[in-house]
Amino acid sequence: MLQETPKTTYLSDYRPPEYLIDQVDLRFYLDEAEARVHSVLSMQRNPAAENAGQSLRLQGEQLELLFITLNGDELKADAYTLDEEGVTIHQVPERFTLESSVRIKPQENTALEGLYQSGSMFCTQCEAEGFRKITWFLDRPDVMSRFTTTIVADRERYPILLSNGNLIDQELLEDGRHKVTWEDPFAKPAYLFALVAGDLRFIEDRFTTASGRDVDLRIYVESENIDKCDHAMESLKNSMAWDEQQYGREYDLDIFMIVAVNDFNMGAMENKGLNIFNSKYVLARPDTATDRDFQSIEGVIGHEYFHNWTGNRITCRDWFQLSLKEGLTVFRDQEFSAGMGSRGVKRIEDVRLLRAHQFAEDAGPMAHPIRPDSYIEINNFYTLTVYEKGAEVVRMQHNLLGAETYRKAMDLYFQRHDGQAVTTDDFVRCMADASGIDLAQFKRWYTQAGTPELQITGEYDATARSFTLTVQQSCPPTPGQDEKSPLHIPLAMGLLDQRGDDLPLRLEGEAEPVSESRILSLHRETERFTFIDIPEAPVPSLLRGFSAPVKLRYDYSDSELMFLMARDNDGFNRWDAAQTLMQRIILKRVANPGAPLPDGFVDAVRSALTDSVSDKALLVEVLTLPAESYLGDQMAQVDVVGIHTAREGFKSQLAAALRSDLMAVYEANREQGAYQPDPLSIGRRSLRNLCLSYLMQQDDAEVCQLCIDQYNAGHNMTDVMAAVSLLADRSGTESEQVLIGFQQRWKDDPLVLDKWFTVQAISKRPDALEQVKRLMKHPDFSITNPNKVRALVGAFCSANVIHFHAADGEGYAFLADRVLELDAINPQVAARMLRIMSRWRRYDPSRQSLMKHQFQRIIEHDGISKDLFEIASKSLEG
Ligand code: TRP
Ligand code: ZN
């Protein structure tokens, strides 16, 4: 915990390691009160490091020294210096063996980093810098070692003992304990180390790789969850097949294991051969998990599996390169999910997330490039920018190279760098070398923060039959980066004629039209493109498929937007036109509550809704209103109440105008037969539930009964939750009965209870905050469990915009209280919670000062973690 101002780590200070660890032999003795870790490190001076000193510095935190020897000789007290962050051994030879033993307390580890207890099991989380809480080490990703791990524990309590690699030895000891040894043949950085011990069950399957090797697949869970693993196993096999087909990458060990744990800081972790997952991303049964849960399980299983090549075999040189593995692996998991489900809908969902949260991050006090230059606490840089914008930057390279050349470039990347710890520069060099494309300017995407803006105008010249697009790019300043340089931006576009057909696109100077949809490359601040042989004034369709992570400004009329919404050949842009139009309507009504709907708008929505051929999941995306938080981002100053009122009013108005159509679509899409999580069934359910949510906008007893009936029918968790969340917005005995019944039914299933906490946390009821405070005292709530904290506190503060931002500041005080309470338990989770308030400068003066006060309170609080210090201090500065 913090005493003095924590120090900043800079990329420019990177130096290769002075020492290397070739081999690691670990021995864990786990018992009820403590654990002992015995370590033997075979080390040598790094031949590649210039001026390596004679002394050796190892990281280590919260370790109690039992003994330490160098080449077999016990180190005298004056031969080394111990401090809070590690040990310095004053004199070491060229090659040596360092042996040590430490005592640690996994039972007291509430930070969930290093070795900790979750329920009755032990598990580890070492990324980014958790291994140093297990034993002394060169805890940095460019030190790659071969690990052998022996675990000794009571056989009754911990029948399952797992670590990375292959099981090589198993032995029963006389005292009721047993001992197993795992060996990982691949050198890896310490952050990929993992250990699990517990009384677990597993399901098992097999995968035969393209070259004919059999791989044993196992998913380990607590016994009560053994019937919730099938979907995860299917997803794993699909991931393995996909990586072979799309990237030519086979799995490389004889066994692949996944373990589900209930207490976990993030989603999941790609430890070599032994992935550890938040149980939320493993466990699913139709009656316990929603369609969205099924989809995110598939995505996260894919993500962690794909890390085996993009992250593990080729890892990061240092933590500034995090996007090397995360951006690339997110791009891979996005494409995997797109291939498994509806590609168009997946793209929309990803862009919605990026715009709602990454754009906000990029415009706030914590804005940073996908390859940051400095950090105080690396855990604070597992961000939407590094992950999601990082994925967009890989996607742009994929699009610039084309699928075939991109694949060649990836082959080159694997061939050149397998077994190495590399940088994002190394990655881009492979893209450039394999394609011959000059990516020098493109590389600014890695170093420049902020969301670029494209201001585009179009001019039709009837006599010359030409259409000219003028594109100006700019990027607002971000903390520490006042001046921005122009980026290389791929702008996919087309020109539509009056019927909505794409016109052939021929630029001035070209002999023939190239094609009907093309990618323009922007390099300079202002670019002009003149298309010739254009017979009529076209409607431009710009940034098709969201070809770059930028904000687009083009002065479309309402009727042009309605035209694009109905006719654009690019599905993404049809959706985007609808969103732009709805955003425009809502924002207009913030200023002028009586503003009428554009002519023809209700009819356009009706015809979309009742068009029986359209893709249902896509239709749901079209009819889903932009989130309040995203609407707020479009205003110079966020008007919390104005946006809420205008958005709710608009939704009610549509519901009233379309009531009978919504009813008919609801009826036509009733559940038939057994639950299936396939794209068509998901689309049907989600359309039906969207209709229900519109219908529930009105106080209508018939609809309310429909909602209760849907709850009682209990076909599957998707339909049940849709009904429960709508009922939870209301007060009254009926909805209270439903909530009580739901809790009774699911009191033994923590993941389902998380959903119960969340619907109450985001309720529109006026007493939502009181309700949240009451629920914090509920016996099923636990402040030490990150899923519970996110389900209740996180959901209220980030998704219940109107109540969190209540004018009296009670929401802000509540968040700050929880953050301080959490910081003493789990700094990673505390720091993440506080980020919710980081853009306090976007609000009115009164709310600003209320939020600022809470930040000051936090920063002045004694002994806060450096995680929290970084967020609070940067939020106040930025
Ligand atoms: N590497 C993990 C992933 O994205 C992220 C992760 C899991 C993580 N647990 C963590 C990052 C704890 C920081 C701290 O797949
Ligand atoms: Zn990842």
Coordinates of C-alpha atoms in Angstrom, one line a residue, residues 529-825:
F529 CA -11.2 12.4 -54.4
T530 CA -13.0 13.1 -57.7
F531 CA -15.1 10.4 -59.2
I532 CA -16.1 10.7 -62.8
D533 CA -18.9 9.4 -65.0
I534 CA -21.4 9.9 -62.2
P535 CA -24.7 10.3 -64.0
E536 CA -26.7 11.8 -61.0
A537 CA -26.1 13.3 -57.6
P538 CA -25.3 10.2 -55.5
V539 CA -25.7 9.5 -51.8
P540 CA -22.3 8.5 -50.4
S541 CA -22.0 5.4 -48.2
L542 CA -18.9 6.1 -46.1
L543 CA -16.8 4.1 -43.7
R544 CA -18.4 0.9 -44.8
G545 CA -18.0 -2.0 -42.3
F546 CA -16.4 0.6 -40.0
S547 CA -13.2 0.4 -41.9
A548 CA -11.3 2.5 -39.3
P549 CA -11.9 3.4 -35.7
V550 CA -12.7 7.0 -36.3
K551 CA -15.7 9.4 -35.9
L552 CA -17.3 10.3 -39.2
R553 CA -19.0 13.7 -39.8
Y554 CA -21.0 14.1 -43.0
D555 CA -24.0 16.4 -43.3
Y556 CA -26.7 13.9 -44.3
S557 CA -30.3 15.1 -44.4
D558 CA -32.9 13.0 -42.5
S559 CA -34.2 11.6 -45.7
E560 CA -30.8 10.6 -46.9
L561 CA -30.3 8.7 -43.7
M562 CA -33.6 7.0 -44.1
F563 CA -32.6 6.1 -47.7
L564 CA -29.3 4.6 -46.5
M565 CA -31.1 2.8 -43.7
A566 CA -33.4 1.1 -46.2
R567 CA -31.1 0.7 -49.2
D568 CA -27.4 0.7 -48.4
N569 CA -25.8 -2.5 -49.8
D570 CA -23.5 -2.5 -46.7
G571 CA -25.4 -4.0 -43.8
F572 CA -23.2 -2.2 -41.2
N573 CA -24.0 1.1 -42.8
R574 CA -27.7 0.4 -42.9
W575 CA -27.6 -0.1 -39.2
D576 CA -25.3 3.0 -38.7
A577 CA -27.7 5.2 -40.6
A578 CA -30.5 4.2 -38.4
Q579 CA -28.5 4.8 -35.3
T580 CA -27.4 8.2 -36.5
L581 CA -31.0 9.1 -37.2
M582 CA -32.3 8.0 -33.8
Q583 CA -29.4 9.8 -32.1
R584 CA -30.3 12.9 -34.0
I585 CA -34.0 12.7 -33.0
I586 CA -33.2 12.1 -29.3
L587 CA -30.5 14.8 -29.1
K588 CA -32.9 17.3 -30.9
R589 CA -35.4 16.5 -28.2
V590 CA -33.0 17.2 -25.4
A591 CA -33.0 20.8 -26.5
N592 CA -36.6 20.9 -27.8
P593 CA -38.8 18.2 -26.2
G594 CA -41.6 18.8 -28.7
A595 CA -39.5 18.2 -31.8
P596 CA -41.5 16.1 -34.3
L597 CA -40.3 12.9 -35.8
P598 CA -39.0 13.1 -39.4
D599 CA -41.7 12.4 -42.0
G600 CA -41.9 8.8 -42.8
F601 CA -39.8 7.7 -39.9
V602 CA -42.5 5.6 -38.1
D603 CA -43.4 4.0 -41.4
A604 CA -39.8 3.1 -42.1
V605 CA -39.5 1.5 -38.7
R606 CA -42.8 -0.4 -39.2
S607 CA -41.7 -1.8 -42.5
A608 CA -38.4 -2.9 -41.1
L609 CA -40.2 -4.5 -38.2
T610 CA -42.8 -6.4 -40.2
D611 CA -40.5 -7.3 -43.1
S612 CA -40.6 -11.1 -42.8
V613 CA -37.4 -11.8 -44.8
S614 CA -35.0 -9.6 -42.8
D615 CA -32.4 -11.1 -40.5
K616 CA -34.0 -10.9 -37.1
A617 CA -30.8 -10.4 -35.1
L618 CA -29.8 -7.5 -37.4
L619 CA -33.3 -6.0 -37.1
V620 CA -32.8 -6.0 -33.3
E621 CA -29.6 -4.1 -33.7
V622 CA -31.4 -1.5 -35.9
L623 CA -34.2 -1.0 -33.4
T624 CA -32.0 -0.8 -30.3
L625 CA -31.6 2.8 -29.3
P626 CA -28.2 4.3 -28.7
A627 CA -27.2 4.0 -25.0
E628 CA -27.6 7.0 -22.7
S629 CA -23.9 7.1 -22.1
Y630 CA -23.1 7.2 -25.8
L631 CA -25.7 9.9 -26.4
G632 CA -24.1 11.9 -23.6
D633 CA -20.7 11.7 -25.4
Q634 CA -22.2 13.5 -28.3
M635 CA -23.0 16.6 -26.3
A636 CA -20.7 19.4 -25.3
Q637 CA -21.8 18.9 -21.7
V638 CA -23.7 15.8 -20.7
D639 CA -27.3 16.5 -19.8
V640 CA -28.1 13.4 -17.8
V641 CA -31.8 14.1 -17.1
G642 CA -32.5 15.6 -20.6
I643 CA -31.1 12.5 -22.3
H644 CA -32.9 10.0 -20.1
T645 CA -36.2 11.8 -20.6
A646 CA -35.8 12.3 -24.3
R647 CA -34.7 8.7 -24.9
E648 CA -37.5 7.2 -22.8
G649 CA -40.0 9.5 -24.4
F650 CA -38.9 8.6 -27.9
K651 CA -39.1 4.9 -27.1
S652 CA -42.6 5.3 -25.6
Q653 CA -43.8 7.2 -28.6
L654 CA -42.5 4.5 -31.0
A655 CA -44.1 1.8 -28.8
A656 CA -47.5 3.6 -28.9
A657 CA -47.4 4.1 -32.6
L658 CA -46.4 0.5 -33.3
R659 CA -48.2 -1.3 -30.5
S660 CA -50.2 -3.7 -32.7
D661 CA -47.2 -4.5 -34.9
L662 CA -45.0 -5.1 -31.9
M663 CA -47.7 -7.4 -30.5
A664 CA -48.0 -9.3 -33.7
V665 CA -44.2 -9.8 -34.0
Y666 CA -44.1 -10.9 -30.4
E667 CA -46.7 -13.5 -31.0
A668 CA -45.2 -14.7 -34.3
N669 CA -41.9 -15.4 -32.6
R670 CA -43.0 -17.4 -29.6
E671 CA -40.6 -20.2 -28.4
Q672 CA -41.2 -23.5 -30.1
G673 CA -39.5 -26.7 -29.2
A674 CA -36.3 -27.2 -27.2
Y675 CA -33.8 -24.4 -26.6
Q676 CA -31.1 -24.1 -29.3
P677 CA -28.3 -21.5 -29.1
D678 CA -28.0 -21.3 -32.9
P679 CA -28.0 -17.9 -34.6
L680 CA -31.5 -18.2 -36.0
S681 CA -33.1 -19.1 -32.7
I682 CA -31.1 -16.4 -30.9
G683 CA -32.3 -13.9 -33.4
R684 CA -35.9 -14.9 -32.9
R685 CA -35.7 -14.7 -29.1
S686 CA -34.0 -11.4 -29.2
L687 CA -36.5 -9.9 -31.6
R688 CA -39.4 -11.1 -29.4
N689 CA -37.8 -9.7 -26.3
L690 CA -37.0 -6.4 -28.0
C691 CA -40.7 -6.1 -28.8
L692 CA -41.6 -6.9 -25.2
S693 CA -39.2 -4.2 -24.0
Y694 CA -40.9 -1.6 -26.3
L695 CA -44.3 -2.7 -25.2
M696 CA -43.4 -2.5 -21.5
Q697 CA -42.6 1.2 -22.0
Q698 CA -46.3 1.8 -21.5
D699 CA -48.3 1.2 -18.4
D700 CA -50.4 -1.5 -19.9
A701 CA -51.9 -4.3 -17.8
E702 CA -52.2 -6.7 -20.8
V703 CA -48.5 -6.3 -21.6
C704 CA -47.5 -6.6 -18.0
Q705 CA -49.4 -9.9 -17.9
L706 CA -47.6 -11.1 -21.0
C707 CA -44.3 -10.4 -19.3
I708 CA -45.3 -12.3 -16.2
D709 CA -46.5 -15.2 -18.3
Q710 CA -43.2 -15.3 -20.1
Y711 CA -41.4 -15.4 -16.8
N712 CA -43.7 -18.2 -15.5
A713 CA -43.3 -20.2 -18.7
G714 CA -39.6 -20.3 -17.9
H715 CA -38.5 -21.7 -21.3
N716 CA -35.0 -20.6 -20.9
M717 CA -32.9 -18.1 -19.1
T718 CA -32.9 -15.7 -22.0
D719 CA -36.6 -15.3 -21.9
V720 CA -36.8 -15.4 -18.1
M721 CA -34.2 -12.6 -17.7
A722 CA -35.8 -10.5 -20.4
A723 CA -39.1 -10.6 -18.4
V724 CA -37.5 -10.2 -15.0
S725 CA -35.4 -7.2 -16.0
L726 CA -38.5 -5.4 -17.3
L727 CA -40.5 -6.3 -14.2
A728 CA -37.7 -5.1 -12.0
D729 CA -38.1 -1.6 -13.4
R730 CA -41.5 -1.3 -11.7
S731 CA -42.5 -1.3 -8.1
G732 CA -45.6 -3.2 -7.0
T733 CA -46.4 -6.6 -5.5
E734 CA -46.3 -8.5 -8.8
S735 CA -42.8 -7.6 -9.7
E736 CA -41.7 -8.1 -6.0
Q737 CA -43.2 -11.6 -6.1
V738 CA -41.2 -12.4 -9.2
L739 CA -38.0 -11.2 -7.8
I740 CA -38.5 -13.1 -4.6
G741 CA -39.4 -16.3 -6.5
F742 CA -36.4 -15.9 -8.7
Q743 CA -34.0 -15.6 -5.7
Q744 CA -35.6 -18.7 -4.1
R745 CA -35.3 -20.7 -7.2
W746 CA -31.6 -19.9 -7.8
K747 CA -30.2 -19.3 -4.4
D748 CA -27.6 -22.0 -4.9
D749 CA -26.3 -20.7 -8.2
P750 CA -24.0 -17.8 -7.8
L751 CA -23.9 -16.9 -11.5
V752 CA -27.7 -16.7 -11.8
L753 CA -27.8 -14.7 -8.6
D754 CA -25.4 -12.2 -10.2
K755 CA -28.1 -11.5 -12.8
W756 CA -30.6 -11.0 -10.0
F757 CA -28.4 -8.5 -8.4
T758 CA -27.8 -6.7 -11.7
V759 CA -31.5 -6.3 -12.7
Q760 CA -32.2 -4.6 -9.4
A761 CA -29.0 -2.5 -9.6
I762 CA -30.0 -1.1 -13.0
S763 CA -33.7 -0.7 -12.3
K764 CA -35.5 2.5 -13.3
R765 CA -37.2 2.5 -9.9
P766 CA -36.7 5.8 -8.1
D767 CA -35.3 4.1 -5.0
A768 CA -32.7 2.1 -7.0
L769 CA -29.7 3.3 -4.9
E770 CA -31.5 2.4 -1.6
Q771 CA -32.2 -1.0 -3.1
V772 CA -28.5 -1.4 -4.0
K773 CA -27.5 -0.5 -0.5
R774 CA -29.9 -3.0 0.9
L775 CA -28.7 -5.7 -1.4
M776 CA -25.1 -5.1 -0.3
K777 CA -26.2 -6.6 3.1
H778 CA -27.9 -9.6 1.4
P779 CA -26.3 -12.8 2.6
D780 CA -25.7 -13.8 -1.0
F781 CA -23.7 -10.7 -1.7
S782 CA -19.9 -10.7 -1.0
I783 CA -17.6 -7.8 -1.4
T784 CA -14.6 -10.1 -1.9
N785 CA -16.1 -11.7 -5.0
P786 CA -15.4 -9.6 -8.1
N787 CA -18.4 -11.0 -10.0
K788 CA -20.7 -9.9 -7.2
V789 CA -19.1 -6.5 -7.0
R790 CA -19.4 -6.0 -10.7
A791 CA -23.0 -7.3 -10.7
L792 CA -24.2 -4.9 -8.1
V793 CA -21.9 -1.9 -7.6
G794 CA -20.5 -1.9 -11.1
A795 CA -23.8 -2.3 -12.8
F796 CA -25.4 0.5 -10.7
C797 CA -22.6 3.0 -11.3
S798 CA -22.0 2.3 -14.9
A799 CA -25.5 1.3 -16.3
N800 CA -27.9 3.1 -14.1
V801 CA -26.9 6.5 -15.5
I802 CA -29.9 8.5 -14.2
H803 CA -29.6 7.3 -10.6
F804 CA -25.8 7.2 -10.3
H805 CA -25.7 10.8 -11.5
A806 CA -28.5 11.9 -9.1
A807 CA -28.1 15.6 -8.5
D808 CA -27.6 15.2 -4.7
G809 CA -24.2 13.4 -5.3
E810 CA -25.3 10.3 -3.3
G811 CA -24.3 8.0 -6.2
Y812 CA -20.8 9.5 -6.3
A813 CA -20.4 9.1 -2.6
F814 CA -21.6 5.6 -2.7
L815 CA -19.0 4.7 -5.4
A816 CA -16.2 6.4 -3.6
D817 CA -17.1 4.5 -0.4
R818 CA -17.1 1.2 -2.2
V819 CA -13.9 2.0 -3.9
L820 CA -12.1 2.7 -0.7
E821 CA -13.6 -0.4 1.0
L822 CA -12.5 -2.5 -2.0
D823 CA -9.0 -1.0 -2.3
A824 CA -8.0 -2.7 1.0
I825 CA -9.3 -6.0 -0.4

